Coordinates of C-alpha atoms and ligand atoms in Angstrom, one line a residue:
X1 CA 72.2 118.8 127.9
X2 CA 72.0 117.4 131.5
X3 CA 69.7 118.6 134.8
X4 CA 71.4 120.2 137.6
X5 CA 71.4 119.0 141.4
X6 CA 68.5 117.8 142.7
X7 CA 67.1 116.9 139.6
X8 CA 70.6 115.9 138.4
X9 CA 71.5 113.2 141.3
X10 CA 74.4 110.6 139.6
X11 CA 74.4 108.4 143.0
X12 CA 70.6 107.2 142.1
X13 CA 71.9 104.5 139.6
X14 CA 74.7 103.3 142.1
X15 CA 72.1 102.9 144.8
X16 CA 71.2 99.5 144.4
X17 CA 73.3 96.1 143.0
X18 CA 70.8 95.8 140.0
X19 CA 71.2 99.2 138.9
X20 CA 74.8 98.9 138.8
X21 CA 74.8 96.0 136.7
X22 CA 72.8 97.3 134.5
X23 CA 74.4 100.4 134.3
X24 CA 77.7 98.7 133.7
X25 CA 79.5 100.4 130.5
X26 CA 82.0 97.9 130.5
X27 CA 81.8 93.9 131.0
X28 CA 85.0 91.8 131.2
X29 CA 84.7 87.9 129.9
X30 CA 87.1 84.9 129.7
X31 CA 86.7 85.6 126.2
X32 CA 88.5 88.5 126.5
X33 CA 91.9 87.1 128.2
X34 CA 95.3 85.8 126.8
X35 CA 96.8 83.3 128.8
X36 CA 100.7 83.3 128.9
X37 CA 102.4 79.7 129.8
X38 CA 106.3 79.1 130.1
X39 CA 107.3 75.7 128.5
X40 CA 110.1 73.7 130.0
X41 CA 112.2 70.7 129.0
X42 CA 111.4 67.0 130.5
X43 CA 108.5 65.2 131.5
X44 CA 106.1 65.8 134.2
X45 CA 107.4 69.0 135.1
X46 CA 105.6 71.7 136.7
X47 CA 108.4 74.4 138.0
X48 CA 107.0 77.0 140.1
X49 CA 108.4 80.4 139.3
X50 CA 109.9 82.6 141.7
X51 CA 109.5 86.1 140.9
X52 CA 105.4 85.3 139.6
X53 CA 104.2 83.3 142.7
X54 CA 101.1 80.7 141.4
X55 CA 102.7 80.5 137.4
X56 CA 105.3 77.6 136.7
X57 CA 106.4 76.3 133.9
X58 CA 105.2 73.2 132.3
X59 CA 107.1 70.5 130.6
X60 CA 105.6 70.0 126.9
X61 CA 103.5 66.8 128.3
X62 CA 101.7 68.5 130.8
X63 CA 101.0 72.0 128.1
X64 CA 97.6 69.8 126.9
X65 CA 96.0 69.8 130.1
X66 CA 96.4 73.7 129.8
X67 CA 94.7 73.6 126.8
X68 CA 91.8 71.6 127.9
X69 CA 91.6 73.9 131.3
X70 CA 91.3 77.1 128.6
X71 CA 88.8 75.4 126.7
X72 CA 86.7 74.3 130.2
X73 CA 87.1 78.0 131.0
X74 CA 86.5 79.6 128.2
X75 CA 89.5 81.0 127.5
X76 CA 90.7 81.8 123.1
X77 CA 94.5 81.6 123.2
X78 CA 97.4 80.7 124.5
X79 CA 100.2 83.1 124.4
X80 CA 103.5 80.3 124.3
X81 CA 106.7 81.4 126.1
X82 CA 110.3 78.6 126.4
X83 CA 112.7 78.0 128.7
X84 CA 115.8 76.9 126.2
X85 CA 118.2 74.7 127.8
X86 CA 121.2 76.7 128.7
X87 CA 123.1 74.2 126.4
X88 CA 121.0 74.8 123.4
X89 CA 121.7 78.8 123.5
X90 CA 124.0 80.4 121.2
X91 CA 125.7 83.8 120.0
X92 CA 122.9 83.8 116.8
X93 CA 119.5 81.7 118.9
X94 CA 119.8 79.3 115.9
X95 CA 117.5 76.7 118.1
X96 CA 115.0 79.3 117.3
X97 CA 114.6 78.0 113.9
X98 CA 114.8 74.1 114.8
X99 CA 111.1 72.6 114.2
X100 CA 111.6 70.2 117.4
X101 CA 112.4 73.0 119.6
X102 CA 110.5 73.3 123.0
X103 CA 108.4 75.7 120.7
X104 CA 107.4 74.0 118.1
X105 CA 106.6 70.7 120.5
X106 CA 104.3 73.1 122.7
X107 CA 102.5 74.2 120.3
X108 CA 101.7 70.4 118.7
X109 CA 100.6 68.9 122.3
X110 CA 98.1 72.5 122.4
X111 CA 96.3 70.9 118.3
X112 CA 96.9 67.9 119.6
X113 CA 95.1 68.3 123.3
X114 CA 92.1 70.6 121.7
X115 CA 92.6 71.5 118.0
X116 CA 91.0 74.2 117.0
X117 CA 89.7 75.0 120.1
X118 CA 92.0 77.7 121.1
X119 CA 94.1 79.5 119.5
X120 CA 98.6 79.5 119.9
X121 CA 100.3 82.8 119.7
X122 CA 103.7 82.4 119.2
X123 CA 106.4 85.2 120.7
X124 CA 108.9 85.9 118.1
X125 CA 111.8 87.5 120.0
X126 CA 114.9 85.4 120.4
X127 CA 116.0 86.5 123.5
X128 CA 114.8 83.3 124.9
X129 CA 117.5 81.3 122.3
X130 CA 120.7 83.6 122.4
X131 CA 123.6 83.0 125.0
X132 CA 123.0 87.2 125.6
X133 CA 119.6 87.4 126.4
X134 CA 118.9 90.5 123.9
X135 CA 116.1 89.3 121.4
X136 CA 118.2 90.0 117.9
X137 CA 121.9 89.4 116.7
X138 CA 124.8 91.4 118.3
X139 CA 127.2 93.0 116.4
X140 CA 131.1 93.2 117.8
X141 CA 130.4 96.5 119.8
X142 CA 127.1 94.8 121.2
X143 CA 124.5 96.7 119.2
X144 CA 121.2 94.8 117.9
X145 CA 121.7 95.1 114.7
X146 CA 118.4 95.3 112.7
X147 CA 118.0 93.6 109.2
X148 CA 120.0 90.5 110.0
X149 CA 117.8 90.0 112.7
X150 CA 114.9 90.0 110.6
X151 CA 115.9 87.4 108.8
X152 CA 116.3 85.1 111.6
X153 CA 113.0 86.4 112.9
X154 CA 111.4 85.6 109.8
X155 CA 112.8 82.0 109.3
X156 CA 111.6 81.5 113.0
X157 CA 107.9 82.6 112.5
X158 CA 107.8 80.1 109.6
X159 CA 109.2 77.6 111.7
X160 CA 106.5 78.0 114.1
X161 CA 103.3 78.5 111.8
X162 CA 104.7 75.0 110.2
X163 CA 104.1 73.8 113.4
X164 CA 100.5 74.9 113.9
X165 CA 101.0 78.3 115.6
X166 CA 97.7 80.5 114.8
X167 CA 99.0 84.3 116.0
X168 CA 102.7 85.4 114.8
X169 CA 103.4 88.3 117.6
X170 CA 106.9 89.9 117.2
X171 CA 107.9 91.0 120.3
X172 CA 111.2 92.4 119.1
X173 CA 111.0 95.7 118.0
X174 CA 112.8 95.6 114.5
X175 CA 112.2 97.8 112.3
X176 CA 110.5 95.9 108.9
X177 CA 109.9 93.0 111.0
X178 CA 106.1 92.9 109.7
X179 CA 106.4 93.6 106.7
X180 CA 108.9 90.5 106.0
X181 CA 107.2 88.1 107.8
X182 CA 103.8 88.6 106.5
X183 CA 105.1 88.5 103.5
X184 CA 106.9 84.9 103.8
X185 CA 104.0 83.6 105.3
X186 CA 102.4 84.3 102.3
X187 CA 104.5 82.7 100.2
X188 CA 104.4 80.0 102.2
X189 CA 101.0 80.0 102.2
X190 CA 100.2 80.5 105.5
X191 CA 97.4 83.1 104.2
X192 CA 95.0 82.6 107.6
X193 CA 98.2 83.3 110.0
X194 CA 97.3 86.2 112.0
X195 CA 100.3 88.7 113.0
X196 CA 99.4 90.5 116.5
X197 CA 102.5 93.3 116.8
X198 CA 104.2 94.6 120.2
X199 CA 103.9 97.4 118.0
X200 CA 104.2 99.8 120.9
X201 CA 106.7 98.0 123.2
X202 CA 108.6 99.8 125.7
X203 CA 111.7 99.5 127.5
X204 CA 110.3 98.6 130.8
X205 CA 111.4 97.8 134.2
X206 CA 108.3 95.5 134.4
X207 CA 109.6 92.5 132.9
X208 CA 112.1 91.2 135.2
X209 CA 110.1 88.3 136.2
X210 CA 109.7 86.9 132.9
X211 CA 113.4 87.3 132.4
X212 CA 113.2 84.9 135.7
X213 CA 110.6 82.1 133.4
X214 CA 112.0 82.1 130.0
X215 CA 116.1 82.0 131.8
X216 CA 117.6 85.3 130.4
X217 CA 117.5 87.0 133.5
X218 CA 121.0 85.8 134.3
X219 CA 122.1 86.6 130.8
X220 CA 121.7 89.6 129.7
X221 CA 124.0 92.4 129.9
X222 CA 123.2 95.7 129.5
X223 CA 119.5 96.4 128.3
X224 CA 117.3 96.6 125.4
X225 CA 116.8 100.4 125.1
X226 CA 118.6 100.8 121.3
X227 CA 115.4 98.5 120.0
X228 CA 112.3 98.8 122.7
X229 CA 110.9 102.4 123.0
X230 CA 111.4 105.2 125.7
X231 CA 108.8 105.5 128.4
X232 CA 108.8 109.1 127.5
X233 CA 107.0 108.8 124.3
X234 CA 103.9 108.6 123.2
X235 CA 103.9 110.0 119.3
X236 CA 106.2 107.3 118.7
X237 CA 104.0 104.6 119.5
X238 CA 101.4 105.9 117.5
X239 CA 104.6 106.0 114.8
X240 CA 105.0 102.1 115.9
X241 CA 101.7 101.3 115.3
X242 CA 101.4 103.0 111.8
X243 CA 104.5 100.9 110.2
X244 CA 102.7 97.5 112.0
X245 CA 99.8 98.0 109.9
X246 CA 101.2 99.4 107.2
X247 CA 103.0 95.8 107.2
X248 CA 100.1 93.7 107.3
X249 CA 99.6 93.5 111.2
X250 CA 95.9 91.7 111.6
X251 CA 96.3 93.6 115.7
X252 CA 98.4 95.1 117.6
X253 CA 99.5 95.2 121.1
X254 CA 100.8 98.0 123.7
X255 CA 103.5 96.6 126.5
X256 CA 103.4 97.1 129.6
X257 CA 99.5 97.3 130.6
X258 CA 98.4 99.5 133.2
X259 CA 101.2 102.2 133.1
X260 CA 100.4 102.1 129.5
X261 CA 96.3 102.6 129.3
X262 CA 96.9 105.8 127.9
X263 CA 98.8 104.4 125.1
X264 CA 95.9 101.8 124.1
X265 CA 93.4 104.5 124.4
X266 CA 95.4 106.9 121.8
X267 CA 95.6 103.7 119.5
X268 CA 92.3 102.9 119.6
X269 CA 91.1 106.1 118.8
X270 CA 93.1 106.8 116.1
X271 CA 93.6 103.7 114.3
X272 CA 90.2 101.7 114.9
X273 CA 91.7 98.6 115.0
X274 CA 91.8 95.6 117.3
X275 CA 94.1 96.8 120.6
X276 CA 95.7 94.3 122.7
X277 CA 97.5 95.0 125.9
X278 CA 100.0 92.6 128.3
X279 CA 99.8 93.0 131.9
X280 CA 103.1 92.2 132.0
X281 CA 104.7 90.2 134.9
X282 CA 106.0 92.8 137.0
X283 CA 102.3 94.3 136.8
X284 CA 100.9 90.3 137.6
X285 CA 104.2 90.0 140.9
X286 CA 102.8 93.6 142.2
X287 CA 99.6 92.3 142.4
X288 CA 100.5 89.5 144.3
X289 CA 102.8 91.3 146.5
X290 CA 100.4 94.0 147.8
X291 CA 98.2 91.0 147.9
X292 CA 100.6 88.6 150.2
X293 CA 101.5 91.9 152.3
X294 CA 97.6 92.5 153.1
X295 CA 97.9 96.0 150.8
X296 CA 94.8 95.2 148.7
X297 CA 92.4 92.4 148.2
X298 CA 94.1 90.2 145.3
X299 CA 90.6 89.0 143.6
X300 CA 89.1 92.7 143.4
X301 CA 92.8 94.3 141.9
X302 CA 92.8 91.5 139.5
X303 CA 89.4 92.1 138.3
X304 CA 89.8 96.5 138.6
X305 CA 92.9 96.3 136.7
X306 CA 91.4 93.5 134.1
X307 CA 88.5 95.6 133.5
X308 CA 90.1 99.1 133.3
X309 CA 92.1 97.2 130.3
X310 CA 88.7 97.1 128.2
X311 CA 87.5 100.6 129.4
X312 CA 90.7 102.2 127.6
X313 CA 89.7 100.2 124.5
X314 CA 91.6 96.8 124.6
X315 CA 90.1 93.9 122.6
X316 CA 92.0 91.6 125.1
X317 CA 94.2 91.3 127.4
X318 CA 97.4 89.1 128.0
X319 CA 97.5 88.1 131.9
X320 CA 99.5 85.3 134.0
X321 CA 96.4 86.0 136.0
X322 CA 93.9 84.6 132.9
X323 CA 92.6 81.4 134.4
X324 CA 91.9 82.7 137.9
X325 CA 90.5 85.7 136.2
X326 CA 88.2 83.5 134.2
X327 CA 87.4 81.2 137.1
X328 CA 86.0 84.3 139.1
X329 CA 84.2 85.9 135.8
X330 CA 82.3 82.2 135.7
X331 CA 81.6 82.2 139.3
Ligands
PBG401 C1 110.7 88.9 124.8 C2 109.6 89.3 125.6 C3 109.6 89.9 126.9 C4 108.3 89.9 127.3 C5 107.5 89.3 126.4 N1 108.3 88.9 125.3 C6 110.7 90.4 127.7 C7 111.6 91.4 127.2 O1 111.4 92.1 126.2 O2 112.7 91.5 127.8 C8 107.9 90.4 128.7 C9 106.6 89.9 129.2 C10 106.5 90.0 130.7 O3 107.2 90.7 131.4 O4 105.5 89.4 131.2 N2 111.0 89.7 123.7

């Protein structure tokens, strides 16, 4: 039931700057954002990136200071991404499952800087540890091969709740991943270690930058395509997202963002669980290129695209642009 025109006039609550805030459906907060930092070996390193102009990566020492700068901001997590060594890479990623690794160090300096301040989610993935770049075991002929993989993936999310880590998020795409590691961290007794899925991950030509920060880019052959999903498909995410629950996933997550806001919608619709979505680092370099090449103002398309994350559902967002975002939101 609605008037018509003139009684019916929409523009009379944009008129004026109060009405609009008040009218606002949705809000955006720091609470809302992920921030994403690249860990580096050494000491007093901060190694600008690149491909994502304004993120570097930090050197363990300096990853505290990070934490205290989320906490001053108001900003939950920390999404923690390495850069291996090149030396300490290998055919099977087996420094993915040693508790000094870059990892494991990152996340002690985050409890150690703030405790339970803010939260670490982990990627677990182990295409940052493997001398190929893919994230699982290869196989003779090159193929991913699935259930192995699992097993490595699941040793290295116990290796990094032992360390503190608070959010297990398998960015993989095996199939049974879930399900297995939920299961050790039980036994392990890890019972308040939440799993957030890239249940709906696809094959994307939106992550080359990343491949730049975590120092695959060079490595990998080929692409990931037999293990992250076709951009074509949207039943099978929904597919994706059934098994991660199903498994014992406390959230999931849809990857890439924007291109993807249909995706998040669909989940959150059906499933009624808590959404998360990663404006991936192609999405964060576009930004700043239209920015850098006068194509759009680069504070008012980070806070559009931010904000159009929540109105398609997402609980959160994971964004290289999370501290700017939440220095603007605080004014
Ligand atoms: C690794 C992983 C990737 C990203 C997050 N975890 C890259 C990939 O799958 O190749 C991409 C994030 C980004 O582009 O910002 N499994």
């Amino acid at each position: 039931m609605t008037a018509a025109y003139p009684h019916l006039r929409l523009r009379r609550t944009r008129a004026a700057a109060w009405s609009r805030a008040l009218h606002r459906e949705t809000a955006l907060t720091p609470a809302d954002l992920i921030w994403p930092l690249f860990v580096t070996s050494g000491s007093g390193v901060e190694e600008p990136i690149a491909s994502l102009p304004g993120v570097s990566r930090w050197s363990v020492d300096r990853i505290g200071q990070r934490a205290r700068e989320a906490v001053s901001l108001g900003i939950p997590v920390l999404a923690l991404f390495p850069n291996t060594p090149r030396d300490l890479r290998c055919e099977t990623g087996r420094e993915a499952l040693n508790p000094d690794n870059l990892m494991c160090r990152a996340i002690k300096a985050v409890k150690d800087a703030v405790g339970a301040d803010v939260g670490v989610l982990t990627d677990v993935a182990l295409d940052p540890y493997t001398s190929h770049g893919q994230d699982g075991l290869v196989d003779a002929g090159g193929f991913v091969v699935n259930d192995a993989t699992v097993e490595v993936l699941v040793g290295q999310s116990l290796n990094q709740a032992a360390a503190g880590a608070d959010v297990i998020a398998p960015s993989d795409m095996m199939d049974g991943r879930v399900g297995a590691i939920r299961a050790a961290l039980e036994g392990a007794g890890h019972h308040n270690v939440q799993i957030m899925a890239y249940a709906a991950k696809y094959a994307s030509a939106f992550y080359g930058p990343f491949r730049d920060a975590v120092g695959s880019a060079g490595l990998l052959k080929g692409d990931k395509r037999t293990y992250q999903m076709d951009y074509g498909n949207a039943e099978e995410a929904l597919r994706e997202v059934a098994a991660d629950l199903a498994e014992g996933a406390d959230s999931v997550m849809v990857k890439p963002g924007l291109p993807y806001l249909d995706i998040v919608r669909r989940v959150k619709e059906r499933f009624e669980v808590p959404v998360f979505a990663y404006q991936v680092s192609g999405e964060y370099a576009m930004i700043e290129a239209a920015a850098a090449a006068g194509a759009g103002d680069r504070d008012a398309l980070v806070l559009e695209t931010l904000t159009a994350f929540r109105r398609a559902g997402a609980s959160g967002v994971l964004t290289y642009h999370a501290a700017h975002a939440a220095r603007m939101i605080n004014g």
